[in-house]
Coordinates of C-alpha atoms in Angstrom, one line a residue:
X1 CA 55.3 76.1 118.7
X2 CA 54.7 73.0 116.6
X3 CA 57.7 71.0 114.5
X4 CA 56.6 72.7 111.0
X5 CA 56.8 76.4 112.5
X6 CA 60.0 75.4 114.4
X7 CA 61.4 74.6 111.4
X8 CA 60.9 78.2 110.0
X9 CA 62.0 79.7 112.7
X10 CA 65.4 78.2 112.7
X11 CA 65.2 78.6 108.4
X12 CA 64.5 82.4 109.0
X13 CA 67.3 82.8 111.6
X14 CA 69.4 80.9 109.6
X15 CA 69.2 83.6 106.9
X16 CA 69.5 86.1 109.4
X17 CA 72.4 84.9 110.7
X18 CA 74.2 84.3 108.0
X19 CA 73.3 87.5 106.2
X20 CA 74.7 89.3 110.3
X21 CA 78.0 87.7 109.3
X22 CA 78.2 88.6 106.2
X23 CA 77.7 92.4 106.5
X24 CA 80.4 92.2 109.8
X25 CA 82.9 89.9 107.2
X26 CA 82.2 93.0 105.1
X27 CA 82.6 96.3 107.3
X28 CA 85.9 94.4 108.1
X29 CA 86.6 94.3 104.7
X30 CA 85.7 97.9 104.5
X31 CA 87.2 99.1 107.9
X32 CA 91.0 97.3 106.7
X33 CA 90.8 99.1 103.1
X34 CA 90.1 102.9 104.6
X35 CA 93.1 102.5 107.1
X36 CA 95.2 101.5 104.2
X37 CA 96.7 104.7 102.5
X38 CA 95.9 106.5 99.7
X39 CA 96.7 104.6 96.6
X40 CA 98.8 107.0 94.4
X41 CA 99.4 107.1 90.4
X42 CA 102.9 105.3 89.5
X43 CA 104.1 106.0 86.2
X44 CA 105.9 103.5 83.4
X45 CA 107.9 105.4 81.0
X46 CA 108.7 101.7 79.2
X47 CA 104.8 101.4 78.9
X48 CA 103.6 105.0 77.8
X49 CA 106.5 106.5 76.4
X50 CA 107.0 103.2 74.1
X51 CA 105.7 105.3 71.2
X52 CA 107.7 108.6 71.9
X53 CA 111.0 106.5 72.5
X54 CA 110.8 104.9 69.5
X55 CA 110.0 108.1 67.4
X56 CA 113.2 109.8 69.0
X57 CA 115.6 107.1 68.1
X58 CA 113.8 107.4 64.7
X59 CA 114.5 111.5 64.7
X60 CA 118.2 111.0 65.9
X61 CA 118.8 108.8 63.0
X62 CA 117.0 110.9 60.5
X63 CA 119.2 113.9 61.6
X64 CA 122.6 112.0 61.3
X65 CA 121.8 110.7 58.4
X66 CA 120.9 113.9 56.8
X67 CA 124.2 115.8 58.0
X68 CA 126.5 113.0 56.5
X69 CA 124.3 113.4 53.1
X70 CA 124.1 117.6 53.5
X71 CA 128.2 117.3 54.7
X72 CA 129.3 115.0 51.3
X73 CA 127.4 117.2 49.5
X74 CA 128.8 120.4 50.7
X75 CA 132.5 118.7 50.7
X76 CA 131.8 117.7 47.1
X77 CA 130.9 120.9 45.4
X78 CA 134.2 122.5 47.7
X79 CA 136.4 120.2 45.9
X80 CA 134.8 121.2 42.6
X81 CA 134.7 124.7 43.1
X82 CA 138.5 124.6 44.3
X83 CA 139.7 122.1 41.0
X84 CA 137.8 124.8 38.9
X85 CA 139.5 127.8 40.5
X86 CA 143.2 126.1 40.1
X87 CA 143.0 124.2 43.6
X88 CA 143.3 127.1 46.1
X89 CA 141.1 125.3 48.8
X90 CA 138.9 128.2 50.0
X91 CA 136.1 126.6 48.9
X92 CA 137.0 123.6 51.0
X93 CA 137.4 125.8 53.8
X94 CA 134.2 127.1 53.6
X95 CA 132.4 124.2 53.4
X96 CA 134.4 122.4 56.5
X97 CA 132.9 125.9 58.6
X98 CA 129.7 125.5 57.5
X99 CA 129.5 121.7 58.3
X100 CA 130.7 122.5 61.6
X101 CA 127.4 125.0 62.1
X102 CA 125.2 122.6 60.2
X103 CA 126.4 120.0 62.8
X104 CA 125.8 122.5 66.1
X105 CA 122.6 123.2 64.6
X106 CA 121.1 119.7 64.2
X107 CA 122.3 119.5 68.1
X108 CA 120.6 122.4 69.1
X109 CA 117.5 120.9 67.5
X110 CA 117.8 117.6 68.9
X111 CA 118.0 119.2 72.0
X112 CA 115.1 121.8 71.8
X113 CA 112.8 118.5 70.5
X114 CA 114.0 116.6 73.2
X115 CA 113.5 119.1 76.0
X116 CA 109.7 119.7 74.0
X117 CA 108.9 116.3 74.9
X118 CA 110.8 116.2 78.0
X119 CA 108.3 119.1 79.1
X120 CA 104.8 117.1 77.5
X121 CA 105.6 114.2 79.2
X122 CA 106.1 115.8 82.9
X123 CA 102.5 117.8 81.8
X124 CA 101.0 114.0 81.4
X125 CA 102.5 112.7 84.6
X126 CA 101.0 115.6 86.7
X127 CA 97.7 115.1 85.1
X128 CA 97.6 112.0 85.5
X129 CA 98.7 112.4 88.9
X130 CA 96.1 115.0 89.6
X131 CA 93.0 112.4 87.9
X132 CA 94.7 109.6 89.8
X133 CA 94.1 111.4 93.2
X134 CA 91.1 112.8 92.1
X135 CA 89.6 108.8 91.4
X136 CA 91.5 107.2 94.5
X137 CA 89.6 110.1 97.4
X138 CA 85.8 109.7 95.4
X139 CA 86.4 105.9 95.6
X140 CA 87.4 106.1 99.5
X141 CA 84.5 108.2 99.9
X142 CA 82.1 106.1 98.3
X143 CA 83.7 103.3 100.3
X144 CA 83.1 105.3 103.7
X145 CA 78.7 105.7 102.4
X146 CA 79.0 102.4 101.8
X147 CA 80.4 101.0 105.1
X148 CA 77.9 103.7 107.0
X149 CA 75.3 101.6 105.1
X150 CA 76.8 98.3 106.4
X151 CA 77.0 99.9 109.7
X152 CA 73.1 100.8 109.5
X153 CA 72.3 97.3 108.5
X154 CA 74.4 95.2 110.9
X155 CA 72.5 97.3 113.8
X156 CA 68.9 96.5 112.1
X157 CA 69.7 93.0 112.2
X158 CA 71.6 92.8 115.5
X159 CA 68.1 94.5 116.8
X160 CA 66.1 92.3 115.0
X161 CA 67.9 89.1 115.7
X162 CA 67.9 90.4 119.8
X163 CA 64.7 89.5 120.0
X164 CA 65.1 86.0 120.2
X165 CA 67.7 86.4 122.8
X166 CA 66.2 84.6 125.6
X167 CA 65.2 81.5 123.0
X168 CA 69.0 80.8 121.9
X169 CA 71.9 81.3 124.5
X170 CA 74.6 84.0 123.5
X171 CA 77.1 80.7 121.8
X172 CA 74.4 79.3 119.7
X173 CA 73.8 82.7 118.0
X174 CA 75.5 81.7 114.6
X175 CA 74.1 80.5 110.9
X176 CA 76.0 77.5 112.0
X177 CA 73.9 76.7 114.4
X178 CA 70.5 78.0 113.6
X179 CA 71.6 75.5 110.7
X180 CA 71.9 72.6 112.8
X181 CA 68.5 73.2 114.6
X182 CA 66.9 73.1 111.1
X183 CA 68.5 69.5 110.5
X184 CA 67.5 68.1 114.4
X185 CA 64.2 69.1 113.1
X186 CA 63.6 68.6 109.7
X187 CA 65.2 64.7 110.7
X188 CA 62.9 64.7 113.9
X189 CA 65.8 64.3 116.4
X190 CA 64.2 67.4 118.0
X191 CA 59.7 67.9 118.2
X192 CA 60.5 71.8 119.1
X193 CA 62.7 74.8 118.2
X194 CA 63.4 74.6 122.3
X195 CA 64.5 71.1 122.6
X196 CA 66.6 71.7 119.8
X197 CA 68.4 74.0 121.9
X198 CA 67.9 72.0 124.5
X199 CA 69.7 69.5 122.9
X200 CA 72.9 71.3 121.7
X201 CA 73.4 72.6 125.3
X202 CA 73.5 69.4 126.9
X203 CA 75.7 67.8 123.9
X204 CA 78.0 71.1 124.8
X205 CA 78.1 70.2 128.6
X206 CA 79.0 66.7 127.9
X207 CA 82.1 67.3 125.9

């Protein structure tokens, strides 16, 4: 094998090489994420109830609002009714009662609305629960193919790659140092892809 075909040979497993380490560097990868548990959905009420929140403070408002406005009114037209009958007071009687139910009603209200929404938003956790579980297992099984892929390839070029076992002793079996070959050659320190070799073992033994 001349100096030009030496040089190839240490270019191709080079590549070969490096693309071994890579696939290993990336079943690793692989390997380390499937033994990691299953990622589950966390939910942020101050992120996706923002909206909702603000509408309920907004509805609470409304509602005490309109009972002070509903209650004057009510109180007002009492008193008139009571000055026009000779000042008696059932009117104002009356209209203290029905304040009082207008008041447990807007309660009961606020309460049904809130216990509504209370109900939606447990519905939109549990979906999104159930879609959240649903993603994380297709993604760790696509993840599993794809590291039986990585497997398939790491074998193909551990095969291929054995093949030149007997050229390049079991430490110099790296990109690193296919790498290095390339150099001795390309700068002529070495005439052959063997006394490259050659050369990094006995620079080994003397260190």
């Amino acid at each position: 094998m001349n100096r030009v075909e030496s040089i190839e040979l240490a270019k191709k497993l080079q590549d070969q090489f490096a693309d071994l380490e890579k696939t290993e560097k990336d079943i690793k990868h692989y390997e380390e994420a499937l033994e990691k548990p299953l990622r589950t959905f966390k939910y942020e009420p101050s992120v996706q109830g923002a909206g909702e929140s603000a509408m309920k403070a907004i509805m609470i408002v409304f509602s005490i609002l309109l009972f002070f406005v509903v209650a004057f009114y009510i109180l007002l037209m009492a008193v008139v009714k009571d000055f026009a009958s000779g000042g008696k007071g059932t009117y104002q009687g009356i209209a203290l009662f029905v304040i009082v139910l207008l008041a447990v009603g807007i309660i009961i209200m606020n309460l049904v609305i809130k216990a509504r929404r209370d109900e939606k938003e447990k519905r939109y956790i549990q979906e999104q629960q159930t879609n959240d579980e649903t993603y994380a297992l297709k993604k760790r099984e696509d993840m599993r193919k794809e590291l039986d892929a990585l497997e398939r390839k790491r074998d193909f070029l551990a095969t291929e790659l054995s093949a030149y076992n007997s050229l390049i002793p079991e430490k110099y079996r790296s990109r690193y140092y296919m790498s290095t070959v390339r150099m001795m050659l390309q700068s002529e320190k070495a005439k052959s892809f063997d006394e490259a070799i050659e050369i990094l073992v006995q620079s080994a033994d003397r260190k």
